[in-house]
mmCIF file of C-alpha atoms in Angstrom:
data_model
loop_
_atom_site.group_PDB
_atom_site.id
_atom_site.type_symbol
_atom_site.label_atom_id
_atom_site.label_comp_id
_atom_site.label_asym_id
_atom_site.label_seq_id
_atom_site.Cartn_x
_atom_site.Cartn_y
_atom_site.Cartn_z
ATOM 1 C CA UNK A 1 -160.153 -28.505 344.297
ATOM 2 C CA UNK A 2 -157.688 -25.910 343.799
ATOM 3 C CA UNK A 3 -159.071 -23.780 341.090
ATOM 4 C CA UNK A 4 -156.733 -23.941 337.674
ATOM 5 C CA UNK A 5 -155.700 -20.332 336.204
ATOM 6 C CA UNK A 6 -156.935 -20.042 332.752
ATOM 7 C CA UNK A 7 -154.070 -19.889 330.686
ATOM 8 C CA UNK A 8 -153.702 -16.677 328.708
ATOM 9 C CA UNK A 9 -153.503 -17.239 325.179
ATOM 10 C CA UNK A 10 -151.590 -14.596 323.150
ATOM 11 C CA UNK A 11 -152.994 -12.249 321.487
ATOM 12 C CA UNK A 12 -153.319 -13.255 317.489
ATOM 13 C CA UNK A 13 -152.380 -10.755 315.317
ATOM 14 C CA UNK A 14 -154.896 -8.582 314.869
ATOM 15 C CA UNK A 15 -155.614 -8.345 310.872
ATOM 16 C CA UNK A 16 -154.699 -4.884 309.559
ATOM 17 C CA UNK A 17 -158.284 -3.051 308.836
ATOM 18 C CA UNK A 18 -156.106 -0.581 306.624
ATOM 19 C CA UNK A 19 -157.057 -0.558 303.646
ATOM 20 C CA UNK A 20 -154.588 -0.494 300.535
ATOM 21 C CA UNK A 21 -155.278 2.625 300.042
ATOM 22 C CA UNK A 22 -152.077 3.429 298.251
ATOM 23 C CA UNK A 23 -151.600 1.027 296.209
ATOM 24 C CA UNK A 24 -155.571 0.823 294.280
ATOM 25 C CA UNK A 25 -155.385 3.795 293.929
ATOM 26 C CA UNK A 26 -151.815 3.587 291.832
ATOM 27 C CA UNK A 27 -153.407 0.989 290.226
ATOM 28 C CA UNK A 28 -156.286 2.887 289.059
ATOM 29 C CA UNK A 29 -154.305 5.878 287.809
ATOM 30 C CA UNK A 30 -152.444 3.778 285.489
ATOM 31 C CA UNK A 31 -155.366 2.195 284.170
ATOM 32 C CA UNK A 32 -157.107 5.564 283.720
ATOM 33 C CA UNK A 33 -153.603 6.936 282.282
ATOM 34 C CA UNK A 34 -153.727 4.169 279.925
ATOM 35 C CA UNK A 35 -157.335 4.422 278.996
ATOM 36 C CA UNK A 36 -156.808 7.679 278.280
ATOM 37 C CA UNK A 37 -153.448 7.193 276.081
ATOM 38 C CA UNK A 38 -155.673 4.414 273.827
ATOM 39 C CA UNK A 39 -158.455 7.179 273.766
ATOM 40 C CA UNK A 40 -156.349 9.833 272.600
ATOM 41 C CA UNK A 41 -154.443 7.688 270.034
ATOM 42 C CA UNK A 42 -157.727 6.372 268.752
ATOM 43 C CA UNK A 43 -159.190 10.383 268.480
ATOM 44 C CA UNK A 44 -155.901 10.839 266.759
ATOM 45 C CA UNK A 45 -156.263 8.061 264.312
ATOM 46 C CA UNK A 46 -159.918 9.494 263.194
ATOM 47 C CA UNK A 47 -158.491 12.769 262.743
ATOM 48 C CA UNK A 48 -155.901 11.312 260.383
ATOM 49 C CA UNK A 49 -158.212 8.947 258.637
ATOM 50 C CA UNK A 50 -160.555 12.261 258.269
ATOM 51 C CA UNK A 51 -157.913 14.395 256.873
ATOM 52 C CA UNK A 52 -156.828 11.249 254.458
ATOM 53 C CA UNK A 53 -160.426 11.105 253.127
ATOM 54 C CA UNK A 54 -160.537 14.697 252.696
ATOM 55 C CA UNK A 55 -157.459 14.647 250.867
ATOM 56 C CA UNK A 56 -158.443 11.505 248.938
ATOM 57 C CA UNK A 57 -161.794 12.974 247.423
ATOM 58 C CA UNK A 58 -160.192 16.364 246.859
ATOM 59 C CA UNK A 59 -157.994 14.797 244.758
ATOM 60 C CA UNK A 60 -160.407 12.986 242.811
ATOM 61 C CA UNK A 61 -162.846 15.606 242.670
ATOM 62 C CA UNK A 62 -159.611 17.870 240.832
ATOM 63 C CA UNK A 63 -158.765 14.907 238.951
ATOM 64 C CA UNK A 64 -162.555 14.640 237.389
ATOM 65 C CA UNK A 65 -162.978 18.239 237.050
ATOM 66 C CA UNK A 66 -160.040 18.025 234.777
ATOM 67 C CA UNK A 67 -160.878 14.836 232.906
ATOM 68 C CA UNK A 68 -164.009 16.400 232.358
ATOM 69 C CA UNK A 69 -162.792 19.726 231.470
ATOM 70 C CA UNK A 70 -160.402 18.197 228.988
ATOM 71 C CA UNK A 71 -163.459 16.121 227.104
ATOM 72 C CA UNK A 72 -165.540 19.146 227.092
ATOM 73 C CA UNK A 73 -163.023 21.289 225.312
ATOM 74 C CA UNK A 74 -163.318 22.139 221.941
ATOM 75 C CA UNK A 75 -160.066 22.516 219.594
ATOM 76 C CA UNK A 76 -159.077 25.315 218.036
ATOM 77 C CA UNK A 77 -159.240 26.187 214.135
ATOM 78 C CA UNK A 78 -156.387 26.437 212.229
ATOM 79 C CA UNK A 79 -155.204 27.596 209.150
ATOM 80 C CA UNK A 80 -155.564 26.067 206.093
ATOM 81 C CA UNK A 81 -152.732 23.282 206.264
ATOM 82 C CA UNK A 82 -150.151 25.073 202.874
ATOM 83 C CA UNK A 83 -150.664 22.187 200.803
ATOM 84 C CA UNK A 84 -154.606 22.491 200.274
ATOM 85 C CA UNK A 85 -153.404 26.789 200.168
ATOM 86 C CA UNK A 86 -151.381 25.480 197.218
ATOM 87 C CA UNK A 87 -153.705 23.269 195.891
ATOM 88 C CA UNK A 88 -156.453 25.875 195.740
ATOM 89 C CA UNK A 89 -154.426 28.681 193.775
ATOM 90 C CA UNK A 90 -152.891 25.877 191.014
ATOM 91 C CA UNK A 91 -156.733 25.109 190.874
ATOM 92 C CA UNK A 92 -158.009 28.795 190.402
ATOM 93 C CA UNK A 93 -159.998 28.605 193.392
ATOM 94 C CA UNK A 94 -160.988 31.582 195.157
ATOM 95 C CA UNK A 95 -160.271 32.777 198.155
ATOM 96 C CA UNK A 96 -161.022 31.523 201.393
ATOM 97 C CA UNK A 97 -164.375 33.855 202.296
ATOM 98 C CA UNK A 98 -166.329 34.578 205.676
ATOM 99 C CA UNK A 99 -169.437 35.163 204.725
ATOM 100 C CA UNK A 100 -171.038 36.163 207.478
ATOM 101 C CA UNK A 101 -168.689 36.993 209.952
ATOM 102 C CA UNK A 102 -171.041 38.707 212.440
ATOM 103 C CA UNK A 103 -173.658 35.585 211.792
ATOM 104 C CA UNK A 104 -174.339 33.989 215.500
ATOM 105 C CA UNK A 105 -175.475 30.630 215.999
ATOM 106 C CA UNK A 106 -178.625 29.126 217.346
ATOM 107 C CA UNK A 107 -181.048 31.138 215.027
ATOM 108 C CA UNK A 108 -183.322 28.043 214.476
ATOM 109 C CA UNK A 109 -186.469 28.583 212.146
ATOM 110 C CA UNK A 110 -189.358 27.464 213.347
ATOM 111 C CA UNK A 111 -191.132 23.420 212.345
ATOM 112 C CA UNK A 112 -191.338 23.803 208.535
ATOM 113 C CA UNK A 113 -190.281 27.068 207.888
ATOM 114 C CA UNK A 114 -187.788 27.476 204.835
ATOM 115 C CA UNK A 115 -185.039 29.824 204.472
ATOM 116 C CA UNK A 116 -183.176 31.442 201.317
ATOM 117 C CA UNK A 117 -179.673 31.913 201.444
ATOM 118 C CA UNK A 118 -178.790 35.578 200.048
ATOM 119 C CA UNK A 119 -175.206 33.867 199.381
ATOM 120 C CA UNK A 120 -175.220 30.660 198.603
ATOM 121 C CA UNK A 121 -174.652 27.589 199.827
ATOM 122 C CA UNK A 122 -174.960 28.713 203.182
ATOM 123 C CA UNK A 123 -172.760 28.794 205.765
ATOM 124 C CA UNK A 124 -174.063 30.460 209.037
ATOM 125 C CA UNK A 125 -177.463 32.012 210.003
ATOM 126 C CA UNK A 126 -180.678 30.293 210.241
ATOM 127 C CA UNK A 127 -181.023 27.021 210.167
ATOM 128 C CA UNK A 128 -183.457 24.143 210.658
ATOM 129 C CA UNK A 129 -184.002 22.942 214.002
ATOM 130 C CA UNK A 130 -182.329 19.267 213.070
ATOM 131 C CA UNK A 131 -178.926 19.044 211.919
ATOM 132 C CA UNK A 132 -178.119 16.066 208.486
ATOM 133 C CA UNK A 133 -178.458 12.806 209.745
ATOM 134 C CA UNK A 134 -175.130 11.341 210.987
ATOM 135 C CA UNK A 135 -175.117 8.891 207.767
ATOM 136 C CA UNK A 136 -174.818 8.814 205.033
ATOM 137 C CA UNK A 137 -171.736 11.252 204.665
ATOM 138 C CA UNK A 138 -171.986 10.917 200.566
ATOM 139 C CA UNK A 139 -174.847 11.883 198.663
ATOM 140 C CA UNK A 140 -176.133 12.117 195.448
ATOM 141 C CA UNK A 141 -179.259 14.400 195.439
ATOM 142 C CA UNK A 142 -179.581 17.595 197.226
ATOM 143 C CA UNK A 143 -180.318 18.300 200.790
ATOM 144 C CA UNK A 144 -182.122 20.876 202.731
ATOM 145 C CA UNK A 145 -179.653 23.888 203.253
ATOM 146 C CA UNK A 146 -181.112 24.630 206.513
ATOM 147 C CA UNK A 147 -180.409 21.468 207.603
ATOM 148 C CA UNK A 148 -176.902 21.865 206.204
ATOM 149 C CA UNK A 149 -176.205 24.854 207.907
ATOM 150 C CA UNK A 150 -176.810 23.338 211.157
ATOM 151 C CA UNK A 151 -174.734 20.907 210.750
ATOM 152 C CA UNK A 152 -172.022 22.688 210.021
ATOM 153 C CA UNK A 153 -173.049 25.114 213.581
ATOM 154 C CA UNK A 154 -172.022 21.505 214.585
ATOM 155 C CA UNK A 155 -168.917 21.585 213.324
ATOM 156 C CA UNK A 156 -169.248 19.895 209.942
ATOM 157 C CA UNK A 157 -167.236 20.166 206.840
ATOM 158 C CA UNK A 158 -169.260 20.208 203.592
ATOM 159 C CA UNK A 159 -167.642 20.133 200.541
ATOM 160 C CA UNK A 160 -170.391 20.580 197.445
ATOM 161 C CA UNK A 161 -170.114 19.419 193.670
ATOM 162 C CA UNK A 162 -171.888 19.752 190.775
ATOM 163 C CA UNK A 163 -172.998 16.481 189.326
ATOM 164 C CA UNK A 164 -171.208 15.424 186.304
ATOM 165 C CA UNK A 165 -174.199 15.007 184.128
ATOM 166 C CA UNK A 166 -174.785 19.035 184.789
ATOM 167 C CA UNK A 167 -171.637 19.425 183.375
ATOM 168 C CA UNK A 168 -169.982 19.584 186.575
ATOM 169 C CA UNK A 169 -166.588 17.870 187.745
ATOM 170 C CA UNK A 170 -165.404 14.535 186.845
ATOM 171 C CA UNK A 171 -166.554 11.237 188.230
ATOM 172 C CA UNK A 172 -163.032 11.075 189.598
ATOM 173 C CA UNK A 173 -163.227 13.546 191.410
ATOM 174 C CA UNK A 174 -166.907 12.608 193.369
ATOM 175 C CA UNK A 175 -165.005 9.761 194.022
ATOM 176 C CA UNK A 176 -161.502 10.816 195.769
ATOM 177 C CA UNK A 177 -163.976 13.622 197.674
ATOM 178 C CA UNK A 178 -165.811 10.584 198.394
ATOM 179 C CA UNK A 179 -162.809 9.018 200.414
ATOM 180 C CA UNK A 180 -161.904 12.066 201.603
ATOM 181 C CA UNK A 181 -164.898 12.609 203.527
ATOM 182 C CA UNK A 182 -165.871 9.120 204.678
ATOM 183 C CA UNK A 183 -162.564 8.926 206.148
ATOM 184 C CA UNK A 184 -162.653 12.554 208.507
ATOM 185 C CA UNK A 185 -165.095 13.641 211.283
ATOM 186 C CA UNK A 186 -168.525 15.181 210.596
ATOM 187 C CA UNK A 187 -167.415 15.716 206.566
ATOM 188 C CA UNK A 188 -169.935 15.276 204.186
ATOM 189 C CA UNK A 189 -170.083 15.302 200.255
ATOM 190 C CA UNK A 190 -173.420 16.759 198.627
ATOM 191 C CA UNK A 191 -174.096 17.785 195.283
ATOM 192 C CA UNK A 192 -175.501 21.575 195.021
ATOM 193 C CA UNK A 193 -177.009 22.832 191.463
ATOM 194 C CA UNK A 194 -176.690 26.336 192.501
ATOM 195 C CA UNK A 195 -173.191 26.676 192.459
ATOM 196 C CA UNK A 196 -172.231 30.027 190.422
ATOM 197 C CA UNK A 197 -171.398 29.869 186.922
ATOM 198 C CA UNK A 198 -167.794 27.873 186.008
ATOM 199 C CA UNK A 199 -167.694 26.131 189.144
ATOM 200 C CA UNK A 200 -167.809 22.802 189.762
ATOM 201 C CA UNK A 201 -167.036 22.765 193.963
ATOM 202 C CA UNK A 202 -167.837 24.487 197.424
ATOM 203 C CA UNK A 203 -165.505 23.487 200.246
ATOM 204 C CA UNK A 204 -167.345 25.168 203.539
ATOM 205 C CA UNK A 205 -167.575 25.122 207.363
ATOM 206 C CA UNK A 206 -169.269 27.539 209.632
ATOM 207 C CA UNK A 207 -168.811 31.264 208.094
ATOM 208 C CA UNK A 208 -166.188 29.584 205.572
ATOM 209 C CA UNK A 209 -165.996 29.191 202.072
ATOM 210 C CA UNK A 210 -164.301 28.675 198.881
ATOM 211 C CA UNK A 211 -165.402 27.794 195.292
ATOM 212 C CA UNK A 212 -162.942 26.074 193.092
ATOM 213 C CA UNK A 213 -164.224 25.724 188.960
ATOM 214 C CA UNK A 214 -164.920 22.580 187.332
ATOM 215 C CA UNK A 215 -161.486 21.386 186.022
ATOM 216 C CA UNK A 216 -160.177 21.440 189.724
ATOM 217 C CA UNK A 217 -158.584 17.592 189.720
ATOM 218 C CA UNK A 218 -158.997 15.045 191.769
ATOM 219 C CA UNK A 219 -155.985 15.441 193.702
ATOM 220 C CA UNK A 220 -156.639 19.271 194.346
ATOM 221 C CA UNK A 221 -160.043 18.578 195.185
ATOM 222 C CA UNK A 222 -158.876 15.985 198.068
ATOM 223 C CA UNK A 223 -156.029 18.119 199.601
ATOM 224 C CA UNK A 224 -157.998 20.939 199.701
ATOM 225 C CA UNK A 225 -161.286 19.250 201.246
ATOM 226 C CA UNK A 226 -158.134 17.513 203.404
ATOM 227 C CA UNK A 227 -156.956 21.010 204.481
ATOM 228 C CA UNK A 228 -160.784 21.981 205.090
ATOM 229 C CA UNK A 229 -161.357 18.666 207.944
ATOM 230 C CA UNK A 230 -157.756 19.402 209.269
ATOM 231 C CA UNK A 231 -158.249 23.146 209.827
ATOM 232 C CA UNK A 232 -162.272 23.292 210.734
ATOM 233 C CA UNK A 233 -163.569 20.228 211.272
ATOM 234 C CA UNK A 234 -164.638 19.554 215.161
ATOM 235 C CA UNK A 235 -163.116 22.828 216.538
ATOM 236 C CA UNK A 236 -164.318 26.030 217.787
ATOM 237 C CA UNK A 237 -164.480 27.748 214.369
ATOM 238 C CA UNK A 238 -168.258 26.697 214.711
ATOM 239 C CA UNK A 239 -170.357 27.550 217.768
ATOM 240 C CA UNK A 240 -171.567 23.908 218.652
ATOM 241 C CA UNK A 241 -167.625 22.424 217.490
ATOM 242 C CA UNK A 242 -167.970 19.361 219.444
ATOM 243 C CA UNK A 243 -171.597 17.963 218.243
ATOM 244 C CA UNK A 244 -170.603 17.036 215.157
ATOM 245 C CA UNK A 245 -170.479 13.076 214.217
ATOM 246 C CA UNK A 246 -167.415 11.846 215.055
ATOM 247 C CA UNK A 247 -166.224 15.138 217.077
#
């Protein structure tokens, strides 16, 4: 038997063993491009979000510093507002006095001690280590001096009277000074037998003074202890201005 010739098949195409090369690699470039675009835009972000917090608590640490700044200040004294001026001189008060004008603050005496005012009713120098209590603002016996001293380092207005029955000013005026007083800031109204002969009232604040006689009415003795709160009261006339009650 004739022997049959094996038929030769064609060749199959042989698979490519080349490897994309070209085209992964494109692939992988734009991925790493694009990884690197989100990267950068997420570094940039940060920053920004950094610099916005920076910003943000700069701007509230200014803003505090102010607020507190602005609490912490302590007005200024004034002059005596021209109506109590012109109250005091159709009175026959005296003149406004400083006392002591070189007299610092913070000279506190020690537990007990007691102190005598060579010019009386004092109005700077030392004092007792505890200011008047905040209340009550009108009294009608006498209080320690040192203690009203200190209070007025605070910042206090005191205006003083001499009781009617020690033939000191009318009942009408206690009363309008009464007003006066409960109605301002650290103001207090306190009867004082030592005032000098002839007169009846002692408007003071740190280092200030003035002593109006016993006829003074009731509406000089309110515009002037008025003028006094306006002027004094709270402000940096005293050395401790904002401790007062009510400052």
């Amino acid at each position: 038997m004739a022997n049959k010739k094996k038929r030769k098949r064609p060749d199959r195409a042989r698979a490519s063993t080349e490897p994309m090369g070209g085209a992964n690699v494109a692939r992988r470039e734009r991925k790493d491009e694009a990884r690197a675009l989100r990267e950068a835009e997420r570094k940039r972000r940060a920053r920004a979000n950094a610099r916005r917090r920076v910003l943000t608590f700069a701007v509230i640490g200014v803003a505090g510093f102010a607020v507190i700044t602005f609490l912490g200040r302590v007005a200024s004294p004034t002059p005596l507002p021209d109506a109590a001026t012109a109250a005091a001189r159709e009175a026959g008060c005296g003149d406004l006095e400083i006392p002591e004008s070189t007299a610092p603050g913070g000279q506190h005496l020690d537990p007990g001690a007691t102190y005598v005012y060579d010019d009386p009713p004092g109005t700077s120098g030392f004092h007792a280590q505890a200011p008047l209590p905040a209340t009550p603002r009108v009294l009608t016996v006498p209080v320690d001096e040192t203690q009203a001293v200190h209070t007025l380092e605070h910042g206090g207005v005191i205006a003083y009277y001499r009781l009617p029955a020690e033939s000191g000013v009318s009942q009408d005026v206690v009363d309008r000074l009464a007003t006066v007083v409960t109605a301002g800031p650290a103001s207090y109204l306190i009867p004082y037998a030592g005032l000098p002969e002839g007169q009846g009232l002692a408007f003071t604040a740190w280092n200030k003074r003035m002593l109006c006689p016993v006829g003074t009415s009731a509406d000089q003795a309110a515009t002037i202890a008025q003028g006094f709160i306006d002027a004094y009261a709270c402000t940096s006339n005293a050395p401790e201005g904002k401790n007062g009650d009510g400052c």
